[in-house]
Amino acid sequence: MIFEVPFPPDFSFEHCLSFLQRSPREVLHRCGIDCVRKLLRFEGTNFLLEIRPFTNVLQVMVLNSTASEHQQAYIRQYIVEWFDLEANLKPFYALAEKDKLLKDLVKKYYGYRIVGQPDLFESLVWAVLGQQINLQFAYALKQRFVQQFGEQLNFEGQDYFLFPQPEAVASLTDENLLPLQFSKQKSRYTVLIAEAFASGKVSKEKLRGMSLIEAKEELMKIKGVGNWTANYALMKTFRYPDAFPLEDAGIHNAIRNLKNLKRKPTLDEVRKIFKKYKGWEAYATLYLWKSL
């Protein structure tokens, strides 16, 4: 079955697809030349989606089953959140076109949007996995973790995976995770995050509608979730426009490169630069990352 999700004129599926293709170890979606396939679970049913762009719409094909109107509505909303299709980027582009750091980036990557993680649990665990290691090793950890503990669907000879559920992860121990090359710290933090979600102490629904400060405070009650991790998750899951990981090495490297500095900027220097992007810090971060 096929249905459509409209998108705004300033959306580039091509740039977003490029982001989704950044690691061959990615297991939560499969990219083609002009499409992406993703497994999604809703109310106990798994839907394998194929998404490709047409004029002003994304065409969504459910490959393994049919979806009711209720299920289609969930899938549509997931895709809208995944590609941030409801964001009005006109104010950001107007600001960026006058900014020395961003003006060339927004011309080159016009239509690039925050490819998010609508699942807050996935977003937090991914942030923890990526702490203090390079991106490709983080993807290797995620690949092992998902393949070991996530649900799997085989379709036409290819495997598709769902991110592990908090209830399953909460019961894991070092004996399960250290063989995947998790550090003891990553193992502990991953399980603690899972316990918080499995117990109902933390959920996407509970955080919805909170201010950025309130949401950060709630997330940082979980051991292992610091300022960087909380900001990253809130940026990727809730699209808080002013959420950005200030301490992120990628931001610092991008600024250093674009300004031709001999050293990385200090945190105070980064704060000063980002004052110009008030309300659009997350998108400024996105385009700075893209410059790398």
mmCIF file of C-alpha atoms in Angstrom, residues 60-283:
data_model
loop_
_atom_site.group_PDB
_atom_site.id
_atom_site.type_symbol
_atom_site.label_atom_id
_atom_site.label_comp_id
_atom_site.label_asym_id
_atom_site.label_seq_id
_atom_site.Cartn_x
_atom_site.Cartn_y
_atom_site.Cartn_z
ATOM 1 C CA VAL A 60 5.468 6.024 1.648
ATOM 2 C CA MET A 61 5.093 2.381 0.698
ATOM 3 C CA VAL A 62 4.326 -0.251 3.353
ATOM 4 C CA LEU A 63 6.153 -3.284 2.004
ATOM 5 C CA ASN A 64 5.175 -6.085 4.370
ATOM 6 C CA SER A 65 1.510 -5.426 5.239
ATOM 7 C CA THR A 66 -1.337 -2.941 5.036
ATOM 8 C CA ALA A 67 -1.928 -0.102 7.493
ATOM 9 C CA SER A 68 -5.265 1.197 8.740
ATOM 10 C CA GLU A 69 -6.019 4.920 8.694
ATOM 11 C CA HIS A 70 -5.096 5.038 12.390
ATOM 12 C CA GLN A 71 -1.781 3.309 11.708
ATOM 13 C CA GLN A 72 -1.102 5.505 8.689
ATOM 14 C CA ALA A 73 -1.616 8.586 10.867
ATOM 15 C CA TYR A 74 1.056 7.310 13.287
ATOM 16 C CA ILE A 75 3.465 6.552 10.431
ATOM 17 C CA ARG A 76 2.882 10.006 8.911
ATOM 18 C CA GLN A 77 3.581 11.713 12.231
ATOM 19 C CA TYR A 78 6.722 9.652 12.729
ATOM 20 C CA ILE A 79 8.031 10.708 9.312
ATOM 21 C CA VAL A 80 7.146 14.352 9.978
ATOM 22 C CA GLU A 81 9.150 14.190 13.219
ATOM 23 C CA TRP A 82 11.979 12.170 11.672
ATOM 24 C CA PHE A 83 12.625 14.797 8.978
ATOM 25 C CA ASP A 84 11.438 17.829 10.981
ATOM 26 C CA LEU A 85 8.921 18.733 8.278
ATOM 27 C CA GLU A 86 6.831 21.086 10.418
ATOM 28 C CA ALA A 87 9.690 23.489 11.177
ATOM 29 C CA ASN A 88 9.430 26.885 9.509
ATOM 30 C CA LEU A 89 13.034 27.541 8.502
ATOM 31 C CA LYS A 90 12.487 30.920 6.804
ATOM 32 C CA PRO A 91 13.619 32.898 9.893
ATOM 33 C CA PHE A 92 16.714 30.715 10.249
ATOM 34 C CA TYR A 93 17.697 31.122 6.609
ATOM 35 C CA ALA A 94 17.154 34.884 6.817
ATOM 36 C CA LEU A 95 19.490 34.999 9.834
ATOM 37 C CA ALA A 96 22.070 32.617 8.342
ATOM 38 C CA GLU A 97 22.320 34.403 4.993
ATOM 39 C CA LYS A 98 23.753 37.436 6.826
ATOM 40 C CA ASP A 99 26.157 35.435 8.992
ATOM 41 C CA LYS A 100 29.798 34.933 7.998
ATOM 42 C CA LEU A 101 30.023 31.419 9.416
ATOM 43 C CA LEU A 102 26.736 30.101 8.053
ATOM 44 C CA LYS A 103 25.956 31.939 4.827
ATOM 45 C CA ASP A 104 27.938 29.669 2.502
ATOM 46 C CA LEU A 105 26.754 26.544 4.331
ATOM 47 C CA VAL A 106 23.060 27.341 3.972
ATOM 48 C CA LYS A 107 23.517 28.028 0.257
ATOM 49 C CA LYS A 108 25.337 24.743 -0.279
ATOM 50 C CA TYR A 109 23.046 22.600 1.888
ATOM 51 C CA TYR A 110 19.750 24.454 1.506
ATOM 52 C CA GLY A 111 16.845 22.275 2.598
ATOM 53 C CA TYR A 112 18.906 20.143 4.981
ATOM 54 C CA ARG A 113 16.916 19.521 8.151
ATOM 55 C CA ILE A 114 17.569 17.894 11.497
ATOM 56 C CA VAL A 115 17.117 14.183 10.871
ATOM 57 C CA GLY A 116 15.840 13.310 14.276
ATOM 58 C CA GLN A 117 15.218 10.348 16.525
ATOM 59 C CA PRO A 118 11.536 10.394 17.480
ATOM 60 C CA ASP A 119 12.240 7.656 20.064
ATOM 61 C CA LEU A 120 13.632 9.443 23.144
ATOM 62 C CA PHE A 121 15.067 6.237 24.614
ATOM 63 C CA GLU A 122 17.000 5.551 21.412
ATOM 64 C CA SER A 123 18.200 9.147 21.332
ATOM 65 C CA LEU A 124 19.608 9.036 24.862
ATOM 66 C CA VAL A 125 21.275 5.645 24.465
ATOM 67 C CA TRP A 126 22.828 6.684 21.156
ATOM 68 C CA ALA A 127 24.205 9.823 22.804
ATOM 69 C CA VAL A 128 25.747 7.738 25.601
ATOM 70 C CA LEU A 129 27.256 5.277 23.119
ATOM 71 C CA GLY A 130 28.883 8.163 21.259
ATOM 72 C CA GLN A 131 30.512 9.772 24.282
ATOM 73 C CA GLN A 132 34.314 10.128 24.095
ATOM 74 C CA ILE A 133 34.792 7.811 21.097
ATOM 75 C CA ASN A 134 34.880 8.369 17.346
ATOM 76 C CA LEU A 135 31.676 8.175 15.342
ATOM 77 C CA GLN A 136 32.436 4.945 13.483
ATOM 78 C CA PHE A 137 33.201 3.036 16.686
ATOM 79 C CA ALA A 138 29.948 4.381 18.129
ATOM 80 C CA TYR A 139 28.133 2.967 15.095
ATOM 81 C CA ALA A 140 29.886 -0.370 15.627
ATOM 82 C CA LEU A 141 28.639 -0.459 19.232
ATOM 83 C CA LYS A 142 25.103 0.395 18.136
ATOM 84 C CA GLN A 143 25.183 -2.245 15.407
ATOM 85 C CA ARG A 144 26.166 -4.995 17.875
ATOM 86 C CA PHE A 145 23.675 -3.765 20.471
ATOM 87 C CA VAL A 146 20.730 -3.599 18.059
ATOM 88 C CA GLN A 147 21.490 -6.904 16.345
ATOM 89 C CA GLN A 148 21.875 -8.653 19.698
ATOM 90 C CA PHE A 149 18.848 -7.251 21.543
ATOM 91 C CA GLY A 150 16.541 -5.621 18.979
ATOM 92 C CA GLU A 151 13.657 -7.208 17.115
ATOM 93 C CA GLN A 152 14.417 -8.381 13.572
ATOM 94 C CA LEU A 153 12.409 -8.724 10.351
ATOM 95 C CA ASN A 154 13.694 -10.494 7.247
ATOM 96 C CA PHE A 155 12.162 -9.198 4.012
ATOM 97 C CA GLU A 156 13.257 -10.379 0.588
ATOM 98 C CA GLY A 157 16.514 -11.699 2.006
ATOM 99 C CA GLN A 158 17.465 -8.543 3.918
ATOM 100 C CA ASP A 159 17.351 -8.025 7.670
ATOM 101 C CA TYR A 160 15.714 -4.974 9.232
ATOM 102 C CA PHE A 161 15.917 -4.128 12.927
ATOM 103 C CA LEU A 162 14.085 -2.230 15.658
ATOM 104 C CA PHE A 163 15.947 -0.492 18.458
ATOM 105 C CA PRO A 164 15.858 -2.607 21.659
ATOM 106 C CA GLN A 165 13.007 -1.871 24.051
ATOM 107 C CA PRO A 166 13.748 -0.365 27.496
ATOM 108 C CA GLU A 167 12.152 -3.346 29.267
ATOM 109 C CA ALA A 168 14.602 -5.724 27.574
ATOM 110 C CA VAL A 169 17.644 -3.515 28.129
ATOM 111 C CA ALA A 170 16.829 -2.902 31.804
ATOM 112 C CA SER A 171 17.492 -6.585 32.543
ATOM 113 C CA LEU A 172 20.957 -6.602 30.946
ATOM 114 C CA THR A 173 24.243 -6.688 32.851
ATOM 115 C CA ASP A 174 27.936 -6.186 32.156
ATOM 116 C CA GLU A 175 28.060 -9.849 31.144
ATOM 117 C CA ASN A 176 25.741 -9.018 28.230
ATOM 118 C CA LEU A 177 27.254 -5.688 27.175
ATOM 119 C CA LEU A 178 31.011 -5.841 27.795
ATOM 120 C CA PRO A 179 31.500 -8.549 25.126
ATOM 121 C CA LEU A 180 30.068 -6.032 22.625
ATOM 122 C CA GLN A 181 33.010 -3.733 23.594
ATOM 123 C CA PHE A 182 30.897 -1.469 25.785
ATOM 124 C CA SER A 183 32.959 0.122 28.509
ATOM 125 C CA LYS A 184 31.742 -0.528 32.048
ATOM 126 C CA GLN A 185 30.559 3.070 32.191
ATOM 127 C CA LYS A 186 28.561 2.833 28.941
ATOM 128 C CA SER A 187 27.096 -0.473 30.094
ATOM 129 C CA ARG A 188 25.981 1.000 33.414
ATOM 130 C CA TYR A 189 24.538 4.177 31.921
ATOM 131 C CA THR A 190 22.663 2.308 29.181
ATOM 132 C CA VAL A 191 20.970 0.055 31.738
ATOM 133 C CA LEU A 192 20.163 2.974 34.058
ATOM 134 C CA ILE A 193 18.502 4.863 31.182
ATOM 135 C CA ALA A 194 16.521 1.740 30.308
ATOM 136 C CA GLU A 195 15.412 1.323 33.932
ATOM 137 C CA ALA A 196 14.174 4.930 34.031
ATOM 138 C CA PHE A 197 12.032 4.342 30.922
ATOM 139 C CA ALA A 198 10.862 0.842 31.873
ATOM 140 C CA SER A 199 9.711 2.076 35.287
ATOM 141 C CA GLY A 200 7.859 5.027 33.786
ATOM 142 C CA LYS A 201 9.965 7.630 35.613
ATOM 143 C CA VAL A 202 10.938 9.125 32.248
ATOM 144 C CA SER A 203 9.031 9.117 28.983
ATOM 145 C CA LYS A 204 8.610 11.217 25.887
ATOM 146 C CA GLU A 205 5.025 11.930 26.908
ATOM 147 C CA LYS A 206 6.045 13.232 30.359
ATOM 148 C CA LEU A 207 8.571 15.645 28.878
ATOM 149 C CA ARG A 208 6.321 16.894 26.097
ATOM 150 C CA GLY A 209 5.371 20.531 26.631
ATOM 151 C CA MET A 210 8.097 21.239 29.169
ATOM 152 C CA SER A 211 10.496 24.120 28.691
ATOM 153 C CA LEU A 212 14.029 23.249 27.621
ATOM 154 C CA ILE A 213 15.357 23.874 31.135
ATOM 155 C CA GLU A 214 12.650 21.711 32.749
ATOM 156 C CA ALA A 215 13.170 18.871 30.281
ATOM 157 C CA LYS A 216 16.945 18.977 30.761
ATOM 158 C CA GLU A 217 16.547 18.843 34.525
ATOM 159 C CA GLU A 218 14.360 15.753 34.254
ATOM 160 C CA LEU A 219 16.752 13.938 31.936
ATOM 161 C CA MET A 220 19.816 14.844 33.989
ATOM 162 C CA LYS A 221 18.306 13.083 37.005
ATOM 163 C CA ILE A 222 19.330 9.862 35.238
ATOM 164 C CA LYS A 223 22.875 8.843 36.143
ATOM 165 C CA GLY A 224 25.078 9.242 33.090
ATOM 166 C CA VAL A 225 22.948 11.878 31.384
ATOM 167 C CA GLY A 226 24.857 15.141 31.524
ATOM 168 C CA ASN A 227 24.365 18.477 29.820
ATOM 169 C CA TRP A 228 25.711 17.355 26.426
ATOM 170 C CA THR A 229 23.622 14.170 26.346
ATOM 171 C CA ALA A 230 20.427 15.929 27.454
ATOM 172 C CA ASN A 231 20.833 18.740 24.931
ATOM 173 C CA TYR A 232 21.575 16.283 22.129
ATOM 174 C CA ALA A 233 18.494 14.174 22.887
ATOM 175 C CA LEU A 234 16.202 17.192 23.219
ATOM 176 C CA MET A 235 17.522 18.566 19.941
ATOM 177 C CA LYS A 236 17.035 15.265 18.095
ATOM 178 C CA THR A 237 13.732 14.157 19.645
ATOM 179 C CA PHE A 238 11.826 17.324 20.566
ATOM 180 C CA ARG A 239 13.423 19.854 18.192
ATOM 181 C CA TYR A 240 13.924 22.474 20.865
ATOM 182 C CA PRO A 241 15.408 25.196 18.632
ATOM 183 C CA ASP A 242 17.662 26.441 21.417
ATOM 184 C CA ALA A 243 18.966 23.005 22.418
ATOM 185 C CA PHE A 244 22.518 22.463 21.333
ATOM 186 C CA PRO A 245 25.465 20.525 22.786
ATOM 187 C CA LEU A 246 27.764 23.422 23.707
ATOM 188 C CA GLU A 247 30.651 21.139 24.638
ATOM 189 C CA ASP A 248 30.517 19.191 21.373
ATOM 190 C CA ALA A 249 33.937 18.746 19.747
ATOM 191 C CA GLY A 250 32.381 18.859 16.289
ATOM 192 C CA ILE A 251 31.027 22.371 16.843
ATOM 193 C CA HIS A 252 34.441 23.515 18.077
ATOM 194 C CA ASN A 253 36.249 21.944 15.107
ATOM 195 C CA ALA A 254 33.810 23.466 12.624
ATOM 196 C CA ILE A 255 34.255 26.961 14.087
ATOM 197 C CA ARG A 256 38.024 26.515 14.130
ATOM 198 C CA ASN A 257 38.040 25.493 10.458
ATOM 199 C CA LEU A 258 35.638 28.170 9.243
ATOM 200 C CA LYS A 259 37.404 30.963 11.127
ATOM 201 C CA ASN A 260 40.901 29.630 10.330
ATOM 202 C CA LEU A 261 41.877 29.565 13.984
ATOM 203 C CA LYS A 262 45.125 27.974 15.181
ATOM 204 C CA ARG A 263 43.361 26.497 18.197
ATOM 205 C CA LYS A 264 39.883 25.333 19.166
ATOM 206 C CA PRO A 265 37.611 28.090 20.510
ATOM 207 C CA THR A 266 36.948 28.207 24.233
ATOM 208 C CA LEU A 267 33.474 27.534 25.613
ATOM 209 C CA ASP A 268 33.040 31.259 26.245
ATOM 210 C CA GLU A 269 33.963 32.006 22.630
ATOM 211 C CA VAL A 270 31.431 29.428 21.413
ATOM 212 C CA ARG A 271 28.759 30.939 23.672
ATOM 213 C CA LYS A 272 29.496 34.384 22.250
ATOM 214 C CA ILE A 273 29.196 33.133 18.666
ATOM 215 C CA PHE A 274 25.938 31.325 19.411
ATOM 216 C CA LYS A 275 24.343 34.412 20.942
ATOM 217 C CA LYS A 276 23.751 35.531 17.345
ATOM 218 C CA TYR A 277 21.749 32.354 16.720
ATOM 219 C CA LYS A 278 19.357 32.769 19.637
ATOM 220 C CA GLY A 279 16.359 30.518 19.085
ATOM 221 C CA TRP A 280 18.106 28.692 16.224
ATOM 222 C CA GLU A 281 21.058 27.154 18.040
ATOM 223 C CA ALA A 282 20.084 23.614 17.012
ATOM 224 C CA TYR A 283 20.013 24.469 13.310
#
